[in-house]
PDB file of C-alpha atoms in Angstrom:
ATOM      1  CA  UNK A   1       6.662  -0.902  17.884  1.00 53.00           C
ATOM      2  CA  UNK A   2       4.794  -0.201  14.685  1.00 75.00           C
ATOM      3  CA  UNK A   3       7.688   1.499  12.946  1.00 91.00           C
ATOM      4  CA  UNK A   4      11.254   2.674  13.311  1.00 95.00           C
ATOM      5  CA  UNK A   5      11.422   5.576  15.729  1.00 96.00           C
ATOM      6  CA  UNK A   6      14.220   8.132  15.731  1.00 97.00           C
ATOM      7  CA  UNK A   7      14.911  10.913  18.187  1.00 97.00           C
ATOM      8  CA  UNK A   8      15.383  13.766  18.311  1.00 97.00           C
ATOM      9  CA  UNK A   9      13.581  14.766  15.140  1.00 96.00           C
ATOM     10  CA  UNK A  10      15.714  17.914  14.846  1.00 97.00           C
ATOM     11  CA  UNK A  11      19.002  18.792  16.481  1.00 98.00           C
ATOM     12  CA  UNK A  12      20.946  22.038  16.286  1.00 98.00           C
ATOM     13  CA  UNK A  13      24.486  21.742  17.592  1.00 98.00           C
ATOM     14  CA  UNK A  14      27.229  24.299  17.941  1.00 97.00           C
ATOM     15  CA  UNK A  15      30.421  23.381  16.163  1.00 97.00           C
ATOM     16  CA  UNK A  16      32.552  21.275  18.481  1.00 97.00           C
ATOM     17  CA  UNK A  17      29.606  19.918  20.467  1.00 98.00           C
ATOM     18  CA  UNK A  18      28.980  16.186  20.840  1.00 98.00           C
ATOM     19  CA  UNK A  19      25.614  14.768  19.774  1.00 98.00           C
ATOM     20  CA  UNK A  20      23.832  11.439  20.242  1.00 98.00           C
ATOM     21  CA  UNK A  21      21.107  10.253  17.904  1.00 98.00           C
ATOM     22  CA  UNK A  22      18.798   7.431  18.899  1.00 98.00           C
ATOM     23  CA  UNK A  23      17.104   4.746  16.849  1.00 98.00           C
ATOM     24  CA  UNK A  24      14.389   2.364  18.073  1.00 97.00           C
ATOM     25  CA  UNK A  25      13.995  -0.338  15.409  1.00 95.00           C
ATOM     26  CA  UNK A  26      10.984  -2.544  14.919  1.00 93.00           C
ATOM     27  CA  UNK A  27      10.915  -5.152  17.664  1.00 92.00           C
ATOM     28  CA  UNK A  28      12.608  -8.359  16.576  1.00 89.00           C
ATOM     29  CA  UNK A  29      14.384  -6.870  13.583  1.00 91.00           C
ATOM     30  CA  UNK A  30      17.866  -8.322  13.382  1.00 90.00           C
ATOM     31  CA  UNK A  31      19.441  -5.928  10.887  1.00 91.00           C
ATOM     32  CA  UNK A  32      19.921  -2.242  11.617  1.00 94.00           C
ATOM     33  CA  UNK A  33      21.524   0.335   9.335  1.00 95.00           C
ATOM     34  CA  UNK A  34      22.488   3.979   9.688  1.00 97.00           C
ATOM     35  CA  UNK A  35      22.544   6.218   6.616  1.00 96.00           C
ATOM     36  CA  UNK A  36      23.487   9.867   6.112  1.00 97.00           C
ATOM     37  CA  UNK A  37      21.524  11.957   3.619  1.00 96.00           C
ATOM     38  CA  UNK A  38      22.838  15.324   2.512  1.00 93.00           C
ATOM     39  CA  UNK A  39      20.439  17.849   0.984  1.00 90.00           C
ATOM     40  CA  UNK A  40      19.407  16.850  -2.523  1.00 88.00           C
ATOM     41  CA  UNK A  41      21.287  13.550  -2.395  1.00 91.00           C
ATOM     42  CA  UNK A  42      20.415   9.930  -1.852  1.00 93.00           C
ATOM     43  CA  UNK A  43      21.227   8.267   1.470  1.00 94.00           C
ATOM     44  CA  UNK A  44      24.784   7.050   1.971  1.00 95.00           C
ATOM     45  CA  UNK A  45      25.665   4.051   4.106  1.00 94.00           C
ATOM     46  CA  UNK A  46      27.335   4.624   7.454  1.00 96.00           C
ATOM     47  CA  UNK A  47      27.226   1.373   9.415  1.00 95.00           C
ATOM     48  CA  UNK A  48      25.418  -1.954   9.852  1.00 93.00           C
ATOM     49  CA  UNK A  49      24.507  -4.092  12.863  1.00 94.00           C
ATOM     50  CA  UNK A  50      23.309  -7.644  12.985  1.00 91.00           C
ATOM     51  CA  UNK A  51      21.834  -7.914  16.454  1.00 93.00           C
ATOM     52  CA  UNK A  52      24.474  -6.346  18.718  1.00 95.00           C
ATOM     53  CA  UNK A  53      27.400  -7.029  16.376  1.00 95.00           C
ATOM     54  CA  UNK A  54      28.633  -4.138  14.242  1.00 95.00           C
ATOM     55  CA  UNK A  55      29.516  -6.010  11.057  1.00 92.00           C
ATOM     56  CA  UNK A  56      30.395  -3.084   8.825  1.00 91.00           C
ATOM     57  CA  UNK A  57      31.428   0.426   9.807  1.00 93.00           C
ATOM     58  CA  UNK A  58      33.274   1.277   6.638  1.00 92.00           C
ATOM     59  CA  UNK A  59      30.897   4.138   5.803  1.00 94.00           C
ATOM     60  CA  UNK A  60      31.618   6.169   8.942  1.00 96.00           C
ATOM     61  CA  UNK A  61      33.297   9.365   7.651  1.00 95.00           C
ATOM     62  CA  UNK A  62      35.818   9.737  10.461  1.00 95.00           C
ATOM     63  CA  UNK A  63      36.732   8.491  13.913  1.00 96.00           C
ATOM     64  CA  UNK A  64      34.462  11.219  15.323  1.00 98.00           C
ATOM     65  CA  UNK A  65      31.533   8.958  14.399  1.00 98.00           C
ATOM     66  CA  UNK A  66      30.694   6.051  16.646  1.00 97.00           C
ATOM     67  CA  UNK A  67      27.671   3.734  16.706  1.00 98.00           C
ATOM     68  CA  UNK A  68      26.538   1.094  19.144  1.00 97.00           C
ATOM     69  CA  UNK A  69      23.700  -1.346  19.680  1.00 97.00           C
ATOM     70  CA  UNK A  70      24.631  -2.982  22.978  1.00 95.00           C
ATOM     71  CA  UNK A  71      21.574  -5.177  23.506  1.00 93.00           C
ATOM     72  CA  UNK A  72      20.682  -5.795  19.896  1.00 91.00           C
ATOM     73  CA  UNK A  73      17.707  -3.454  19.851  1.00 93.00           C
ATOM     74  CA  UNK A  74      18.083   0.325  20.375  1.00 97.00           C
ATOM     75  CA  UNK A  75      21.028   1.898  18.582  1.00 98.00           C
ATOM     76  CA  UNK A  76      22.832   5.185  19.162  1.00 98.00           C
ATOM     77  CA  UNK A  77      24.910   7.114  16.656  1.00 98.00           C
ATOM     78  CA  UNK A  78      27.312   9.490  18.368  1.00 98.00           C
ATOM     79  CA  UNK A  79      29.180  12.285  16.663  1.00 98.00           C
ATOM     80  CA  UNK A  80      31.969  13.949  18.599  1.00 98.00           C
ATOM     81  CA  UNK A  81      33.241  17.497  18.025  1.00 98.00           C
ATOM     82  CA  UNK A  82      30.629  18.168  15.346  1.00 98.00           C
ATOM     83  CA  UNK A  83      31.630  20.122  12.262  1.00 97.00           C
ATOM     84  CA  UNK A  84      29.529  21.975   9.695  1.00 96.00           C
ATOM     85  CA  UNK A  85      29.969  19.219   7.116  1.00 96.00           C
ATOM     86  CA  UNK A  86      28.191  16.839   9.510  1.00 97.00           C
ATOM     87  CA  UNK A  87      24.933  18.720   8.848  1.00 97.00           C
ATOM     88  CA  UNK A  88      22.599  16.199   7.215  1.00 97.00           C
ATOM     89  CA  UNK A  89      19.634  13.955   7.878  1.00 96.00           C
ATOM     90  CA  UNK A  90      20.622  10.759   9.674  1.00 97.00           C
ATOM     91  CA  UNK A  91      18.361   7.850   8.812  1.00 97.00           C
ATOM     92  CA  UNK A  92      18.025   4.565  10.632  1.00 97.00           C
ATOM     93  CA  UNK A  93      16.553   1.473   8.962  1.00 94.00           C
ATOM     94  CA  UNK A  94      15.790  -2.008  10.217  1.00 93.00           C
ATOM     95  CA  UNK A  95      14.819  -5.302   8.665  1.00 88.00           C
ATOM     96  CA  UNK A  96      13.976  -8.821   9.730  1.00 82.00           C
ATOM     97  CA  UNK A  97      16.410 -10.258   7.218  1.00 72.00           C
ATOM     98  CA  UNK A  98      19.132  -8.867   4.988  1.00 61.00           C
ATOM     99  CA  UNK A  99      17.416  -9.699   1.737  1.00 62.00           C
ATOM    100  CA  UNK A 100      14.247  -7.779   2.519  1.00 70.00           C
ATOM    101  CA  UNK A 101      13.181  -4.211   1.993  1.00 79.00           C
ATOM    102  CA  UNK A 102      13.986  -1.980   4.903  1.00 88.00           C
ATOM    103  CA  UNK A 103      11.753   0.108   7.124  1.00 91.00           C
ATOM    104  CA  UNK A 104      13.219   3.552   7.582  1.00 93.00           C
ATOM    105  CA  UNK A 105      12.635   5.981  10.394  1.00 95.00           C
ATOM    106  CA  UNK A 106      11.787   9.633   9.706  1.00 94.00           C
ATOM    107  CA  UNK A 107      15.349  10.620  10.450  1.00 96.00           C
ATOM    108  CA  UNK A 108      17.121  13.175  12.607  1.00 97.00           C
ATOM    109  CA  UNK A 109      17.950  16.442  10.883  1.00 97.00           C
ATOM    110  CA  UNK A 110      21.254  17.656  12.328  1.00 97.00           C
ATOM    111  CA  UNK A 111      22.307  21.231  11.752  1.00 97.00           C
ATOM    112  CA  UNK A 112      25.740  22.288  12.952  1.00 97.00           C
ATOM    113  CA  UNK A 113      26.142  26.043  13.365  1.00 97.00           C
TER     114      UNK A 113
ATOM    115  CA  UNK B   1      29.682   6.611  -2.961  1.00 51.00           C
ATOM    116  CA  UNK B   2      26.462   6.397  -4.933  1.00 54.00           C
ATOM    117  CA  UNK B   3      25.930   3.512  -7.296  1.00 67.00           C
ATOM    118  CA  UNK B   4      22.559   3.958  -8.910  1.00 71.00           C
ATOM    119  CA  UNK B   5      21.706   6.869 -11.122  1.00 83.00           C
ATOM    120  CA  UNK B   6      18.086   7.823 -11.715  1.00 85.00           C
ATOM    121  CA  UNK B   7      16.810   9.430 -14.849  1.00 86.00           C
ATOM    122  CA  UNK B   8      15.219  11.906 -15.199  1.00 93.00           C
ATOM    123  CA  UNK B   9      16.252  14.038 -12.225  1.00 92.00           C
ATOM    124  CA  UNK B  10      12.831  15.674 -12.255  1.00 95.00           C
ATOM    125  CA  UNK B  11       9.511  14.698 -13.809  1.00 96.00           C
ATOM    126  CA  UNK B  12       6.326  16.742 -13.906  1.00 97.00           C
ATOM    127  CA  UNK B  13       3.030  15.211 -15.098  1.00 96.00           C
ATOM    128  CA  UNK B  14      -0.731  15.585 -14.797  1.00 97.00           C
ATOM    129  CA  UNK B  15      -2.906  13.363 -12.639  1.00 97.00           C
ATOM    130  CA  UNK B  16      -3.975  10.257 -14.511  1.00 97.00           C
ATOM    131  CA  UNK B  17      -0.824  10.083 -16.620  1.00 97.00           C
ATOM    132  CA  UNK B  18       1.796   7.371 -16.229  1.00 97.00           C
ATOM    133  CA  UNK B  19       5.205   8.167 -14.759  1.00 97.00           C
ATOM    134  CA  UNK B  20       8.319   6.258 -15.765  1.00 97.00           C
ATOM    135  CA  UNK B  21      11.620   6.558 -13.932  1.00 97.00           C
ATOM    136  CA  UNK B  22      14.818   4.785 -14.875  1.00 96.00           C
ATOM    137  CA  UNK B  23      17.783   3.632 -12.867  1.00 95.00           C
ATOM    138  CA  UNK B  24      21.204   2.545 -14.071  1.00 95.00           C
ATOM    139  CA  UNK B  25      23.866   0.925 -11.919  1.00 94.00           C
ATOM    140  CA  UNK B  26      27.422  -0.284 -12.313  1.00 91.00           C
ATOM    141  CA  UNK B  27      28.086  -3.596 -10.525  1.00 88.00           C
ATOM    142  CA  UNK B  28      26.541  -7.047 -10.117  1.00 91.00           C
ATOM    143  CA  UNK B  29      23.623  -7.038  -7.743  1.00 91.00           C
ATOM    144  CA  UNK B  30      21.647  -9.374  -5.489  1.00 89.00           C
ATOM    145  CA  UNK B  31      18.541  -7.229  -5.693  1.00 90.00           C
ATOM    146  CA  UNK B  32      17.342  -3.748  -6.569  1.00 93.00           C
ATOM    147  CA  UNK B  33      14.833  -1.801  -4.523  1.00 93.00           C
ATOM    148  CA  UNK B  34      12.743   1.306  -5.088  1.00 95.00           C
ATOM    149  CA  UNK B  35      11.898   3.738  -2.311  1.00 95.00           C
ATOM    150  CA  UNK B  36       9.741   6.836  -2.073  1.00 97.00           C
ATOM    151  CA  UNK B  37      10.533   9.834   0.106  1.00 95.00           C
ATOM    152  CA  UNK B  38       8.135  12.634   0.845  1.00 93.00           C
ATOM    153  CA  UNK B  39       9.706  15.963   1.666  1.00 86.00           C
ATOM    154  CA  UNK B  40      11.255  15.940   5.132  1.00 79.00           C
ATOM    155  CA  UNK B  41      10.313  12.340   5.794  1.00 83.00           C
ATOM    156  CA  UNK B  42      12.001   8.951   5.839  1.00 86.00           C
ATOM    157  CA  UNK B  43      12.049   6.522   2.959  1.00 92.00           C
ATOM    158  CA  UNK B  44       9.192   4.141   2.267  1.00 93.00           C
ATOM    159  CA  UNK B  45       9.991   0.801   0.687  1.00 93.00           C
ATOM    160  CA  UNK B  46       7.978   0.264  -2.497  1.00 95.00           C
ATOM    161  CA  UNK B  47       9.218  -2.882  -4.169  1.00 94.00           C
ATOM    162  CA  UNK B  48      12.187  -5.263  -4.289  1.00 92.00           C
ATOM    163  CA  UNK B  49      13.194  -7.157  -7.408  1.00 94.00           C
ATOM    164  CA  UNK B  50      15.801  -9.894  -7.268  1.00 92.00           C
ATOM    165  CA  UNK B  51      18.559 -10.341  -9.825  1.00 92.00           C
ATOM    166  CA  UNK B  52      16.873 -13.431 -11.305  1.00 94.00           C
ATOM    167  CA  UNK B  53      13.562 -11.627 -11.821  1.00 96.00           C
ATOM    168  CA  UNK B  54      12.673  -9.499 -14.827  1.00 97.00           C
ATOM    169  CA  UNK B  55       9.429  -7.846 -13.853  1.00 98.00           C
ATOM    170  CA  UNK B  56       7.372  -7.301 -10.726  1.00 97.00           C
ATOM    171  CA  UNK B  57       4.033  -5.650 -10.008  1.00 96.00           C
ATOM    172  CA  UNK B  58       2.569  -4.121  -6.891  1.00 94.00           C
ATOM    173  CA  UNK B  59      -0.718  -2.262  -7.222  1.00 96.00           C
ATOM    174  CA  UNK B  60      -0.105   0.647  -9.617  1.00 97.00           C
ATOM    175  CA  UNK B  61       3.637  -0.002  -9.626  1.00 97.00           C
ATOM    176  CA  UNK B  62       5.507  -1.999 -12.220  1.00 98.00           C
ATOM    177  CA  UNK B  63       9.252  -2.567 -11.968  1.00 98.00           C
ATOM    178  CA  UNK B  64      11.478  -4.106 -14.616  1.00 98.00           C
ATOM    179  CA  UNK B  65      15.070  -5.236 -14.310  1.00 97.00           C
ATOM    180  CA  UNK B  66      17.544  -5.830 -17.121  1.00 97.00           C
ATOM    181  CA  UNK B  67      20.760  -7.155 -15.625  1.00 95.00           C
ATOM    182  CA  UNK B  68      22.486  -7.288 -19.025  1.00 95.00           C
ATOM    183  CA  UNK B  69      22.019  -3.521 -19.362  1.00 95.00           C
ATOM    184  CA  UNK B  70      22.357  -2.924 -15.616  1.00 95.00           C
ATOM    185  CA  UNK B  71      19.158  -0.931 -15.588  1.00 96.00           C
ATOM    186  CA  UNK B  72      15.735  -0.871 -13.987  1.00 97.00           C
ATOM    187  CA  UNK B  73      12.576   1.112 -14.516  1.00 97.00           C
ATOM    188  CA  UNK B  74       9.717   2.055 -12.232  1.00 97.00           C
ATOM    189  CA  UNK B  75       6.339   2.726 -13.817  1.00 98.00           C
ATOM    190  CA  UNK B  76       3.550   4.342 -11.820  1.00 98.00           C
ATOM    191  CA  UNK B  77       0.256   4.061 -13.659  1.00 97.00           C
ATOM    192  CA  UNK B  78      -2.693   6.444 -13.326  1.00 97.00           C
ATOM    193  CA  UNK B  79      -0.687   8.823 -11.148  1.00 97.00           C
ATOM    194  CA  UNK B  80      -2.260  10.859  -8.347  1.00 97.00           C
ATOM    195  CA  UNK B  81      -1.255  14.106  -6.682  1.00 96.00           C
ATOM    196  CA  UNK B  82      -0.346  12.022  -3.599  1.00 96.00           C
ATOM    197  CA  UNK B  83       2.373  10.290  -5.646  1.00 97.00           C
ATOM    198  CA  UNK B  84       4.367  13.545  -5.581  1.00 97.00           C
ATOM    199  CA  UNK B  85       7.668  12.632  -3.910  1.00 97.00           C
ATOM    200  CA  UNK B  86      11.288  11.742  -4.593  1.00 96.00           C
ATOM    201  CA  UNK B  87      11.878   8.206  -5.845  1.00 97.00           C
ATOM    202  CA  UNK B  88      15.159   6.397  -5.253  1.00 96.00           C
ATOM    203  CA  UNK B  89      16.536   3.177  -6.593  1.00 95.00           C
ATOM    204  CA  UNK B  90      18.912   1.277  -4.363  1.00 93.00           C
ATOM    205  CA  UNK B  91      21.051  -1.733  -5.151  1.00 92.00           C
ATOM    206  CA  UNK B  92      22.215  -4.516  -2.875  1.00 87.00           C
ATOM    207  CA  UNK B  93      25.528  -5.414  -4.461  1.00 83.00           C
ATOM    208  CA  UNK B  94      27.118  -8.837  -4.706  1.00 79.00           C
ATOM    209  CA  UNK B  95      30.339  -8.866  -2.754  1.00 72.00           C
ATOM    210  CA  UNK B  96      29.220  -6.078  -0.493  1.00 70.00           C
ATOM    211  CA  UNK B  97      27.959  -6.336   3.071  1.00 67.00           C
ATOM    212  CA  UNK B  98      24.774  -8.377   2.845  1.00 69.00           C
ATOM    213  CA  UNK B  99      21.880  -5.953   2.822  1.00 72.00           C
ATOM    214  CA  UNK B 100      23.940  -2.762   2.431  1.00 85.00           C
ATOM    215  CA  UNK B 101      22.191  -0.511  -0.072  1.00 89.00           C
ATOM    216  CA  UNK B 102      23.669   1.934  -2.569  1.00 91.00           C
ATOM    217  CA  UNK B 103      21.240   4.723  -3.446  1.00 93.00           C
ATOM    218  CA  UNK B 104      21.036   7.020  -6.431  1.00 91.00           C
ATOM    219  CA  UNK B 105      20.292  10.735  -6.226  1.00 92.00           C
ATOM    220  CA  UNK B 106      16.614  10.217  -6.915  1.00 94.00           C
ATOM    221  CA  UNK B 107      13.941  11.450  -9.297  1.00 95.00           C
ATOM    222  CA  UNK B 108      11.686  14.232  -8.068  1.00 96.00           C
ATOM    223  CA  UNK B 109       8.166  13.467  -9.316  1.00 97.00           C
ATOM    224  CA  UNK B 110       5.511  16.183  -9.279  1.00 97.00           C
ATOM    225  CA  UNK B 111       1.946  15.208 -10.145  1.00 97.00           C
ATOM    226  CA  UNK B 112      -0.376  18.149 -10.806  1.00 96.00           C
ATOM    227  CA  UNK B 113      -4.072  17.811  -9.989  1.00 92.00           C
TER     228      UNK B 113
END
């Protein structure tokens, strides 16, 4: 597609609920990143895929966070038993190569109530 | 954790004036990138400068990099109201996952018509 597409755009979850956030990267982009952006802060790294391989997940805050990219294209970030501190904008970015600028999606704003 | 630190945190100027934002970082880098983010939107890649480059231009943007001082600056010339946004520097660090970016907290630029 023309850009990185993320859905849903907004998600309100009750505390304890599981959520799944979807990212459709630009077709053919090898690298895919997930970032978390709290209000008034810069994005913080969560995890990185090269094709279907998850090469770095050191930024995931806890074992409640899980990401996958089974066929090397669409990726899903899952958060189990959501907590209030999970409220943030979750950004997905993709790139053809690692040493390039990234194309970011518009993000999913998650609010946990 | 955030690596880059932008200065100033907020900048307010009139249309037609130049805007200069600075970024300092702590470690050795492969490249440094600047992104723009409009309120409630994803990040837009502006420019990438590699560690062996000192200056780069793109339209009204001029970026400098001083690796000895671990600092970069972004100059926007002849600013327009549409340039109003948050601007983030992001570093791709040597020794880190290839392509992983460390963002600062950003500079909020307001350009008054």
